[in-house]
Amino acid sequence: TDGQVLTSTGAGSPPAFEDAAGGGITSAVLFRKTASTQGNSLPITDWEKCDSNQATGVDVASWSDPSSGIFTFPSTGIWHISAVLAGEVDSTQSNNTTIYIYVTGDNSSYVNVAMNQQGGNTTSNTSAMVEYIVDVTNLTNVKCKISFGCHNGNEYVRGSDTRNETTVTFTRLGDT
């Protein structure tokens, strides 16, 4: 039948035609921060789905824009979260810019599961990346948020509604 593949049925047995195994990435989406802001964003709240060049063939439409910076997963499974910070330190009195991933398993208590810090006491552009893999077993309780922390107030997290600067990507790797 169309779409079937020839597979082994074991030693000493003839091969058989069977339906091809499923698998692969079934959902992936990229969100970007829409504007640059100064100071702490705990969490970052101005996310939008990237509205240009999103991959086709994956379930982008099932993702809702995050409410108050809280991301709700559209399906159970093993999910890879990757967040990239585009930051700026604007004086020698500044300090580090920090990006965090927080995850909750009870829709209440968020745990800092990943962080990266860049910058220092100099005017500079910075970038940092954090990643985490989470097993989403309950769509009501398992959620995440991305936060930006600064230390002296002269730090910025960059964003744009026309290009990707500070982003977060969610990729479903497989079933739970």
CSV table of N, CA and C in Angstrom, one decimal:
chain,number,residue,atom,x,y,z
A,1,THR,N,0.9,-1.2,0.0
A,1,THR,CA,0.0,0.0,0.0
A,1,THR,C,0.9,1.2,0.0
A,2,ASP,N,0.4,2.3,-0.6
A,2,ASP,CA,1.2,3.5,-0.7
A,2,ASP,C,1.5,4.0,0.7
A,3,GLY,N,2.8,4.3,0.9
A,3,GLY,CA,3.3,4.9,2.2
A,3,GLY,C,3.8,3.8,3.1
A,4,GLN,N,3.7,2.5,2.8
A,4,GLN,CA,4.2,1.5,3.6
A,4,GLN,C,5.7,1.2,3.3
A,5,VAL,N,6.4,0.6,4.3
A,5,VAL,CA,7.8,0.3,4.1
A,5,VAL,C,8.0,-1.1,4.4
A,6,LEU,N,9.1,-1.7,3.8
A,6,LEU,CA,9.5,-3.1,4.0
A,6,LEU,C,10.3,-3.2,5.3
A,7,THR,N,9.9,-4.0,6.2
A,7,THR,CA,10.6,-4.1,7.5
A,7,THR,C,10.9,-5.6,7.8
A,8,SER,N,11.9,-5.7,8.7
A,8,SER,CA,12.3,-7.1,9.1
A,8,SER,C,11.3,-7.5,10.2
A,9,THR,N,11.0,-8.8,10.1
A,9,THR,CA,10.1,-9.3,11.2
A,9,THR,C,10.9,-10.3,12.1
A,10,GLY,N,12.2,-10.3,11.9
A,10,GLY,CA,13.0,-11.1,12.8
A,10,GLY,C,13.7,-12.2,12.0
A,11,ALA,N,14.7,-12.8,12.6
A,11,ALA,CA,15.6,-13.8,12.0
A,11,ALA,C,14.7,-15.0,11.5
A,12,GLY,N,14.9,-15.4,10.3
A,12,GLY,CA,14.2,-16.6,9.8
A,12,GLY,C,12.8,-16.3,9.3
A,13,SER,N,12.3,-15.1,9.4
A,13,SER,CA,11.0,-14.7,9.0
A,13,SER,C,11.1,-13.9,7.7
A,14,PRO,N,10.1,-14.0,6.9
A,14,PRO,CA,10.2,-13.1,5.7
A,14,PRO,C,9.8,-11.7,6.1
A,15,PRO,N,10.4,-10.7,5.3
A,15,PRO,CA,10.1,-9.3,5.6
A,15,PRO,C,8.6,-9.0,5.3
A,16,ALA,N,8.1,-7.9,5.9
A,16,ALA,CA,6.7,-7.6,5.7
A,16,ALA,C,6.5,-6.1,5.4
A,17,PHE,N,5.5,-5.7,4.6
A,17,PHE,CA,5.2,-4.3,4.4
A,17,PHE,C,4.4,-3.9,5.6
A,18,GLU,N,4.8,-2.7,6.2
A,18,GLU,CA,4.1,-2.1,7.4
A,18,GLU,C,4.0,-0.6,7.2
A,19,ASP,N,3.1,0.0,7.9
A,19,ASP,CA,3.0,1.5,7.9
A,19,ASP,C,4.3,2.0,8.4
A,20,ALA,N,4.7,3.1,7.8
A,20,ALA,CA,5.9,3.8,8.3
A,20,ALA,C,5.8,4.3,9.7
A,21,ALA,N,6.8,4.2,10.5
A,21,ALA,CA,6.8,4.7,11.8
A,21,ALA,C,6.6,6.2,11.8
A,22,GLY,N,5.9,6.8,12.8
A,22,GLY,CA,5.8,8.2,12.9
A,22,GLY,C,7.1,8.7,13.6
A,23,GLY,N,7.0,10.0,14.0
A,23,GLY,CA,8.1,10.5,14.8
A,23,GLY,C,8.6,11.8,14.1
A,24,GLY,N,9.6,12.3,14.7
A,24,GLY,CA,10.2,13.6,14.2
A,24,GLY,C,9.5,14.7,14.9
A,25,ILE,N,9.9,15.9,14.6
A,25,ILE,CA,9.4,17.1,15.3
A,25,ILE,C,8.0,17.4,14.8
A,26,THR,N,7.1,17.5,15.7
A,26,THR,CA,5.7,17.8,15.3
A,26,THR,C,5.2,19.2,15.6
A,27,SER,N,6.0,19.9,16.5
A,27,SER,CA,5.6,21.2,16.8
A,27,SER,C,6.9,22.0,17.1
A,28,ALA,N,7.0,23.2,16.6
A,28,ALA,CA,8.1,24.1,16.9
A,28,ALA,C,7.6,25.5,16.6
A,29,VAL,N,8.0,26.4,17.5
A,29,VAL,CA,7.6,27.8,17.3
A,29,VAL,C,8.7,28.7,17.9
A,30,LEU,N,8.8,29.9,17.3
A,30,LEU,CA,9.8,30.9,17.8
A,30,LEU,C,9.0,32.1,18.2
A,31,PHE,N,9.2,32.6,19.4
A,31,PHE,CA,8.7,33.9,19.8
A,31,PHE,C,9.8,34.9,19.9
A,32,ARG,N,9.5,36.2,19.7
A,32,ARG,CA,10.5,37.2,19.8
A,32,ARG,C,9.9,38.3,20.7
A,33,LYS,N,10.8,38.9,21.4
A,33,LYS,CA,10.5,40.1,22.3
A,33,LYS,C,10.3,41.3,21.3
A,34,THR,N,9.2,42.0,21.5
A,34,THR,CA,8.8,43.0,20.5
A,34,THR,C,9.4,44.4,20.6
A,35,ALA,N,10.0,44.7,21.8
A,35,ALA,CA,10.6,46.1,21.9
A,35,ALA,C,11.7,46.0,23.0
A,36,SER,N,12.6,46.9,22.9
A,36,SER,CA,13.7,47.0,23.9
A,36,SER,C,13.2,47.6,25.1
A,37,THR,N,13.7,47.1,26.3
A,37,THR,CA,13.3,47.7,27.6
A,37,THR,C,14.5,47.8,28.5
A,38,GLN,N,14.4,48.7,29.4
A,38,GLN,CA,15.5,48.9,30.4
A,38,GLN,C,15.1,48.3,31.7
A,39,GLY,N,16.0,47.7,32.4
A,39,GLY,CA,15.7,47.1,33.8
A,39,GLY,C,15.2,45.7,33.7
A,40,ASN,N,14.8,45.2,34.9
A,40,ASN,CA,14.3,43.9,35.1
A,40,ASN,C,13.0,43.7,34.3
A,41,SER,N,12.9,42.5,33.8
A,41,SER,CA,11.6,42.0,33.2
A,41,SER,C,11.4,40.6,33.8
A,42,LEU,N,10.6,40.5,34.8
A,42,LEU,CA,10.4,39.3,35.6
A,42,LEU,C,8.9,38.9,35.6
A,43,PRO,N,8.4,38.3,34.6
A,43,PRO,CA,9.0,37.8,33.4
A,43,PRO,C,8.9,38.8,32.2
A,44,ILE,N,9.5,38.5,31.1
A,44,ILE,CA,9.4,39.2,29.9
A,44,ILE,C,7.9,39.0,29.4
A,45,THR,N,7.2,40.1,29.1
A,45,THR,CA,5.8,39.9,28.8
A,45,THR,C,5.5,40.3,27.3
A,46,ASP,N,6.4,41.0,26.6
A,46,ASP,CA,6.0,41.4,25.3
A,46,ASP,C,6.6,40.5,24.2
A,47,TRP,N,6.0,39.3,24.1
A,47,TRP,CA,6.3,38.3,23.1
A,47,TRP,C,5.3,38.3,22.0
A,48,GLU,N,5.8,38.0,20.8
A,48,GLU,CA,4.9,37.6,19.7
A,48,GLU,C,5.5,36.5,18.9
A,49,LYS,N,4.7,35.7,18.3
A,49,LYS,CA,5.2,34.7,17.4
A,49,LYS,C,5.9,35.4,16.2
A,50,CYS,N,7.0,34.8,15.9
A,50,CYS,CA,7.7,35.4,14.7
A,50,CYS,C,6.8,35.3,13.5
A,51,ASP,N,6.5,36.5,12.9
A,51,ASP,CA,5.5,36.5,11.8
A,51,ASP,C,6.1,36.4,10.4
A,52,SER,N,7.3,36.0,10.4
A,52,SER,CA,7.9,35.9,9.0
A,52,SER,C,8.8,34.6,9.1
A,53,ASN,N,8.8,33.8,8.0
A,53,ASN,CA,9.6,32.7,7.9
A,53,ASN,C,9.5,31.6,8.9
A,54,GLN,N,8.3,31.4,9.5
A,54,GLN,CA,8.1,30.3,10.4
A,54,GLN,C,8.1,29.0,9.6
A,55,ALA,N,8.6,28.0,10.2
A,55,ALA,CA,8.7,26.7,9.5
A,55,ALA,C,7.2,26.2,9.1
A,56,THR,N,7.1,25.6,8.0
A,56,THR,CA,5.8,25.0,7.6
A,56,THR,C,5.9,23.5,7.9
A,57,GLY,N,4.7,23.0,8.1
A,57,GLY,CA,4.6,21.5,8.4
A,57,GLY,C,4.8,21.2,9.8
A,58,VAL,N,5.0,22.2,10.7
A,58,VAL,CA,4.9,22.0,12.1
A,58,VAL,C,3.8,22.7,12.7
A,59,ASP,N,3.4,22.4,13.9
A,59,ASP,CA,2.1,22.9,14.5
A,59,ASP,C,2.3,24.2,15.1
A,60,VAL,N,2.6,25.3,14.4
A,60,VAL,CA,2.8,26.6,14.9
A,60,VAL,C,1.5,27.2,15.4
A,61,ALA,N,0.4,26.9,14.7
A,61,ALA,CA,-0.9,27.5,15.0
A,61,ALA,C,-1.4,27.2,16.4
A,62,SER,N,-1.0,26.0,16.9
A,62,SER,CA,-1.5,25.6,18.2
A,62,SER,C,-1.0,26.4,19.4
A,63,TRP,N,0.0,27.1,19.1
A,63,TRP,CA,0.6,28.0,20.2
A,63,TRP,C,-0.1,29.3,20.4
A,64,SER,N,-0.5,29.6,21.6
A,64,SER,CA,-1.1,30.9,21.9
A,64,SER,C,0.0,31.8,22.3
A,65,ASP,N,-0.3,33.1,22.1
A,65,ASP,CA,0.6,34.1,22.7
A,65,ASP,C,0.6,34.0,24.2
A,66,PRO,N,1.7,34.1,24.9
A,66,PRO,CA,1.8,33.9,26.3
A,66,PRO,C,1.0,35.0,27.0
A,67,SER,N,0.2,34.6,28.0
A,67,SER,CA,-0.5,35.5,28.9
A,67,SER,C,0.3,36.0,30.0
A,68,SER,N,0.6,37.3,30.1
A,68,SER,CA,1.4,37.9,31.1
A,68,SER,C,2.8,37.3,31.1
A,69,GLY,N,3.3,36.8,30.0
A,69,GLY,CA,4.6,36.3,29.9
A,69,GLY,C,4.7,34.8,30.3
A,70,ILE,N,3.6,34.1,30.5
A,70,ILE,CA,3.5,32.7,30.9
A,70,ILE,C,3.2,31.9,29.6
A,71,PHE,N,4.1,31.0,29.3
A,71,PHE,CA,3.9,30.1,28.1
A,71,PHE,C,3.2,28.8,28.5
A,72,THR,N,2.1,28.5,27.8
A,72,THR,CA,1.3,27.3,28.0
A,72,THR,C,1.6,26.4,26.9
A,73,PHE,N,2.0,25.1,27.1
A,73,PHE,CA,2.3,24.2,26.1
A,73,PHE,C,1.1,23.7,25.4
A,74,PRO,N,1.1,23.5,24.1
A,74,PRO,CA,-0.1,23.1,23.4
A,74,PRO,C,-0.4,21.6,23.4
A,75,SER,N,0.6,20.8,23.8
A,75,SER,CA,0.5,19.3,23.9
A,75,SER,C,1.5,18.8,24.9
A,76,THR,N,1.2,17.6,25.4
A,76,THR,CA,2.1,16.9,26.2
A,76,THR,C,3.3,16.4,25.4
A,77,GLY,N,4.4,16.1,26.1
A,77,GLY,CA,5.6,15.6,25.4
A,77,GLY,C,6.9,16.1,26.0
A,78,ILE,N,7.9,15.7,25.4
A,78,ILE,CA,9.3,16.2,25.8
A,78,ILE,C,9.6,17.4,25.0
A,79,TRP,N,9.8,18.5,25.6
A,79,TRP,CA,9.9,19.8,25.0
A,79,TRP,C,11.3,20.4,25.2
A,80,HIS,N,12.0,20.9,24.2
A,80,HIS,CA,13.2,21.6,24.3
A,80,HIS,C,12.9,23.1,24.3
A,81,ILE,N,13.4,23.9,25.3
A,81,ILE,CA,13.2,25.3,25.4
A,81,ILE,C,14.6,25.9,25.2
A,82,SER,N,14.7,26.9,24.3
A,82,SER,CA,16.0,27.6,24.0
A,82,SER,C,15.7,29.1,24.0
A,83,ALA,N,16.3,29.8,24.9
A,83,ALA,CA,16.1,31.3,24.9
A,83,ALA,C,17.4,32.0,24.7
A,84,VAL,N,17.3,33.1,23.9
A,84,VAL,CA,18.5,33.8,23.5
A,84,VAL,C,18.3,35.3,23.9
A,85,LEU,N,19.2,35.9,24.6
A,85,LEU,CA,19.1,37.2,25.1
A,85,LEU,C,20.0,38.1,24.2
A,86,ALA,N,19.5,39.2,23.7
A,86,ALA,CA,20.3,40.3,23.1
A,86,ALA,C,20.2,41.4,24.1
A,87,GLY,N,21.3,41.7,24.7
A,87,GLY,CA,21.3,42.7,25.8
A,87,GLY,C,22.3,43.8,25.5
A,88,GLU,N,22.3,44.8,26.4
A,88,GLU,CA,23.2,45.9,26.3
A,88,GLU,C,23.5,46.4,27.7
A,89,VAL,N,24.7,46.7,27.9
A,89,VAL,CA,25.2,47.3,29.2
A,89,VAL,C,25.6,48.7,28.8
A,90,ASP,N,25.0,49.7,29.4
A,90,ASP,CA,25.1,51.1,28.9
A,90,ASP,C,26.1,52.0,29.7
A,91,SER,N,26.9,51.5,30.6
A,91,SER,CA,27.8,52.4,31.3
A,91,SER,C,28.8,51.6,32.1
A,92,THR,N,29.8,52.2,32.6
A,92,THR,CA,30.8,51.5,33.4
A,92,THR,C,30.2,51.3,34.8
A,93,GLN,N,29.1,51.9,35.1
A,93,GLN,CA,28.4,51.6,36.4
A,93,GLN,C,27.4,50.5,36.3
A,94,SER,N,27.3,49.9,35.1
A,94,SER,CA,26.4,48.8,34.9
A,94,SER,C,27.0,47.5,35.4
A,95,ASN,N,26.3,46.5,35.3
A,95,ASN,CA,26.8,45.1,35.7
A,95,ASN,C,26.3,44.2,34.6
A,96,ASN,N,26.0,43.0,35.1
A,96,ASN,CA,25.6,41.9,34.1
A,96,ASN,C,24.2,41.9,33.7
A,97,THR,N,23.9,41.4,32.5
A,97,THR,CA,22.6,41.1,32.1
A,97,THR,C,22.4,39.6,32.2
A,98,THR,N,21.2,39.1,32.7
A,98,THR,CA,21.0,37.7,33.0
A,98,THR,C,19.7,37.3,32.3
A,99,ILE,N,19.7,36.1,31.7
A,99,ILE,CA,18.4,35.5,31.2
A,99,ILE,C,18.2,34.2,32.0
A,100,TYR,N,16.9,34.0,32.3
A,100,TYR,CA,16.5,32.8,33.1
A,100,TYR,C,15.3,32.1,32.4
A,101,ILE,N,15.3,30.8,32.6
A,101,ILE,CA,14.1,30.0,32.3
A,101,ILE,C,13.5,29.5,33.6
A,102,TYR,N,12.2,29.8,33.8
A,102,TYR,CA,11.5,29.3,35.0
A,102,TYR,C,10.5,28.3,34.5
A,103,VAL,N,10.3,27.2,35.3
A,103,VAL,CA,9.3,26.2,35.0
A,103,VAL,C,8.5,25.9,36.2
A,104,THR,N,7.2,25.7,36.0
A,104,THR,CA,6.3,25.2,37.1
A,104,THR,C,5.7,23.9,36.8
A,105,GLY,N,5.6,23.0,37.7
A,105,GLY,CA,4.9,21.7,37.5
A,105,GLY,C,3.6,21.7,38.2
A,106,ASP,N,3.2,22.8,39.0
A,106,ASP,CA,2.0,22.9,39.7
A,106,ASP,C,1.2,24.1,39.4
A,107,ASN,N,1.5,24.8,38.3
A,107,ASN,CA,0.9,26.1,37.9
A,107,ASN,C,0.9,27.1,39.0
A,108,SER,N,2.0,27.1,39.8
A,108,SER,CA,2.1,28.0,40.9
A,108,SER,C,3.5,28.4,41.3
A,109,SER,N,4.3,27.4,41.7
A,109,SER,CA,5.6,27.6,42.2
A,109,SER,C,6.6,27.4,41.0
A,110,TYR,N,7.2,28.5,40.6
A,110,TYR,CA,8.2,28.5,39.5
A,110,TYR,C,9.6,28.3,40.0
A,111,VAL,N,10.3,27.4,39.3
A,111,VAL,CA,11.7,27.1,39.7
A,111,VAL,C,12.6,27.6,38.6
A,112,ASN,N,13.7,28.3,39.0
A,112,ASN,CA,14.7,28.7,38.1
A,112,ASN,C,15.5,27.5,37.6
A,113,VAL,N,15.3,27.0,36.4
A,113,VAL,CA,16.0,25.8,35.9
A,113,VAL,C,17.2,26.1,35.0
A,114,ALA,N,17.3,27.3,34.5
A,114,ALA,CA,18.5,27.6,33.7
A,114,ALA,C,18.7,29.1,33.7
A,115,MET,N,20.0,29.5,33.7
A,115,MET,CA,20.3,30.9,33.7
A,115,MET,C,21.7,31.1,33.0
A,116,ASN,N,21.9,32.3,32.4
A,116,ASN,CA,23.2,32.6,31.9
A,116,ASN,C,23.3,34.1,32.0
A,117,GLN,N,24.5,34.5,32.3
A,117,GLN,CA,24.8,35.9,32.7
A,117,GLN,C,26.0,36.4,31.8
A,118,GLN,N,25.8,37.6,31.3
A,118,GLN,CA,26.9,38.2,30.4
A,118,GLN,C,27.0,39.7,30.8
A,119,GLY,N,28.1,40.3,30.4
A,119,GLY,CA,28.3,41.7,30.6
A,119,GLY,C,29.4,42.0,31.6
A,120,GLY,N,29.4,43.2,32.1
A,120,GLY,CA,30.3,43.6,33.1
A,120,GLY,C,30.4,45.1,33.2
A,121,ASN,N,31.4,45.6,33.8
A,121,ASN,CA,31.5,47.0,34.1
A,121,ASN,C,32.1,47.8,32.9
A,122,THR,N,31.4,47.7,31.8
A,122,THR,CA,31.9,48.4,30.5
A,122,THR,C,30.7,48.5,29.6
A,123,THR,N,30.7,49.6,28.8
A,123,THR,CA,29.6,49.7,27.8
A,123,THR,C,29.8,48.7,26.7
A,124,SER,N,28.8,47.8,26.5
A,124,SER,CA,28.9,46.8,25.5
A,124,SER,C,27.6,46.2,25.2
A,125,ASN,N,27.6,45.5,24.0
A,125,ASN,CA,26.5,44.6,23.7
A,125,ASN,C,26.8,43.2,24.2
A,126,THR,N,25.7,42.6,24.6
A,126,THR,CA,25.9,41.2,25.2
A,126,THR,C,24.9,40.3,24.6
A,127,SER,N,25.2,39.0,24.7
A,127,SER,CA,24.2,38.0,24.4
A,127,SER,C,24.5,36.8,25.3
A,128,ALA,N,23.4,36.1,25.5
A,128,ALA,CA,23.5,34.9,26.4
A,128,ALA,C,22.4,33.9,25.9
A,129,MET,N,22.6,32.6,26.1
A,129,MET,CA,21.7,31.6,25.7
A,129,MET,C,21.5,30.6,26.8
A,130,VAL,N,20.2,30.2,27.0
A,130,VAL,CA,19.9,29.2,28.0
A,130,VAL,C,19.0,28.1,27.3
A,131,GLU,N,19.1,26.9,27.8
A,131,GLU,CA,18.3,25.8,27.3
A,131,GLU,C,17.8,24.9,28.4
A,132,TYR,N,16.7,24.3,28.2
A,132,TYR,CA,16.2,23.3,29.2
A,132,TYR,C,15.3,22.3,28.4
A,133,ILE,N,15.2,21.1,28.9
A,133,ILE,CA,14.3,20.1,28.4
A,133,ILE,C,13.3,19.8,29.5
A,134,VAL,N,12.1,19.9,29.2
A,134,VAL,CA,11.0,19.6,30.2
A,134,VAL,C,10.1,18.6,29.7
A,135,ASP,N,9.6,17.7,30.6
A,135,ASP,CA,8.6,16.7,30.3
A,135,ASP,C,7.3,17.2,30.7
A,136,VAL,N,6.5,17.6,29.7
A,136,VAL,CA,5.2,18.2,29.9
A,136,VAL,C,4.2,17.0,30.0
A,137,THR,N,3.7,16.8,31.2
A,137,THR,CA,2.8,15.7,31.4
A,137,THR,C,1.4,16.2,31.7
A,138,ASN,N,1.2,17.5,32.0
A,138,ASN,CA,0.0,18.0,32.3
A,138,ASN,C,-0.1,19.5,31.8
A,139,LEU,N,-1.0,19.7,30.9
A,139,LEU,CA,-1.1,21.0,30.2
A,139,LEU,C,-1.6,22.1,31.1
A,140,THR,N,-2.3,21.8,32.1
A,140,THR,CA,-2.8,22.8,33.1
A,140,THR,C,-1.7,23.3,34.0
A,141,ASN,N,-0.8,22.3,34.4
A,141,ASN,CA,0.1,22.6,35.5
A,141,ASN,C,1.5,23.0,35.0
A,142,VAL,N,2.0,22.4,33.9
A,142,VAL,CA,3.4,22.6,33.5
A,142,VAL,C,3.4,23.8,32.5
A,143,LYS,N,4.1,24.9,33.0
A,143,LYS,CA,4.2,26.1,32.2
A,143,LYS,C,5.6,26.7,32.4
A,144,CYS,N,5.9,27.7,31.6
A,144,CYS,CA,7.3,28.3,31.8
A,144,CYS,C,7.2,29.8,31.5
A,145,LYS,N,8.2,30.5,31.9
A,145,LYS,CA,8.4,31.9,31.7
A,145,LYS,C,9.9,32.2,31.5
A,146,ILE,N,10.1,33.3,30.7
A,146,ILE,CA,11.5,33.7,30.5
A,146,ILE,C,11.7,35.1,31.1
A,147,SER,N,12.7,35.2,31.9
A,147,SER,CA,12.9,36.5,32.6
A,147,SER,C,14.3,37.1,32.3
A,148,PHE,N,14.4,38.4,32.4
A,148,PHE,CA,15.6,39.2,32.2
A,148,PHE,C,15.9,39.9,33.5
A,149,GLY,N,17.1,39.7,34.0
A,149,GLY,CA,17.5,40.4,35.2
A,149,GLY,C,18.7,41.3,35.0
A,150,CYS,N,18.7,42.5,35.6
A,150,CYS,CA,19.9,43.4,35.5
A,150,CYS,C,20.2,43.8,37.0
A,151,HIS,N,21.4,44.5,37.1
A,151,HIS,CA,21.9,44.7,38.4
A,151,HIS,C,21.9,46.1,38.9
A,152,ASN,N,22.2,47.1,38.0
A,152,ASN,CA,22.3,48.5,38.4
A,152,ASN,C,21.4,49.4,37.7
A,153,GLY,N,20.6,48.9,36.7
A,153,GLY,CA,19.6,49.7,36.1
A,153,GLY,C,20.0,50.2,34.7
A,154,ASN,N,21.2,50.2,34.3
A,154,ASN,CA,21.7,50.7,33.0
A,154,ASN,C,21.8,49.5,32.0
A,155,GLU,N,21.1,48.5,32.3
A,155,GLU,CA,21.1,47.3,31.4
A,155,GLU,C,19.8,47.2,30.6
A,156,TYR,N,19.9,46.8,29.4
A,156,TYR,CA,18.7,46.7,28.5
A,156,TYR,C,18.6,45.3,27.9
A,157,VAL,N,17.4,44.9,27.6
A,157,VAL,CA,17.1,43.7,26.8
A,157,VAL,C,16.5,44.2,25.5
A,158,ARG,N,17.1,43.8,24.4
A,158,ARG,CA,16.7,44.3,23.1
A,158,ARG,C,15.6,43.5,22.5
A,159,GLY,N,14.7,44.1,21.8
A,159,GLY,CA,13.7,43.4,21.1
A,159,GLY,C,13.3,44.2,19.9
A,160,SER,N,12.5,43.6,19.0
A,160,SER,CA,12.0,44.2,17.8
A,160,SER,C,10.8,43.5,17.3
A,161,ASP,N,9.9,44.2,16.7
A,161,ASP,CA,8.7,43.5,16.1
A,161,ASP,C,8.9,43.2,14.6
A,162,THR,N,10.2,43.5,14.1
A,162,THR,CA,10.4,43.2,12.7
A,162,THR,C,11.6,42.2,12.5
A,163,ARG,N,12.4,42.0,13.5
A,163,ARG,CA,13.5,41.0,13.4
A,163,ARG,C,13.7,40.3,14.7
A,164,ASN,N,14.4,39.2,14.7
A,164,ASN,CA,14.7,38.5,15.9
A,164,ASN,C,15.9,39.0,16.7
A,165,GLU,N,15.7,39.4,17.9
A,165,GLU,CA,16.8,39.8,18.8
A,165,GLU,C,16.8,38.9,20.0
A,166,THR,N,15.9,39.2,20.9
A,166,THR,CA,15.7,38.3,22.1
A,166,THR,C,14.6,37.4,21.7
A,167,THR,N,14.9,36.0,21.8
A,167,THR,CA,13.9,35.0,21.3
A,167,THR,C,13.8,33.9,22.3
A,168,VAL,N,12.7,33.1,22.2
A,168,VAL,CA,12.6,31.8,22.8
A,168,VAL,C,11.9,30.9,21.8
A,169,THR,N,12.5,29.7,21.7
A,169,THR,CA,12.1,28.7,20.8
A,169,THR,C,11.6,27.4,21.6
A,170,PHE,N,10.5,26.9,21.2
A,170,PHE,CA,10.0,25.7,21.8
A,170,PHE,C,9.9,24.6,20.7
A,171,THR,N,10.5,23.4,21.0
A,171,THR,CA,10.5,22.3,20.0
A,171,THR,C,10.1,21.1,20.7
A,172,ARG,N,9.0,20.5,20.2
A,172,ARG,CA,8.6,19.2,20.8
A,172,ARG,C,9.4,18.1,20.2
A,173,LEU,N,10.2,17.4,21.1
A,173,LEU,CA,11.1,16.3,20.7
A,173,LEU,C,10.5,15.0,20.5
A,174,GLY,N,9.4,14.7,21.3
A,174,GLY,CA,8.7,13.4,21.2
A,174,GLY,C,7.7,13.2,22.3
A,175,ASP,N,7.2,12.1,22.4
A,175,ASP,CA,6.1,11.8,23.4
A,175,ASP,C,6.7,11.6,24.8
A,176,THR,N,5.9,11.9,25.7
A,176,THR,CA,6.3,11.8,27.1
A,176,THR,C,6.3,10.4,27.6
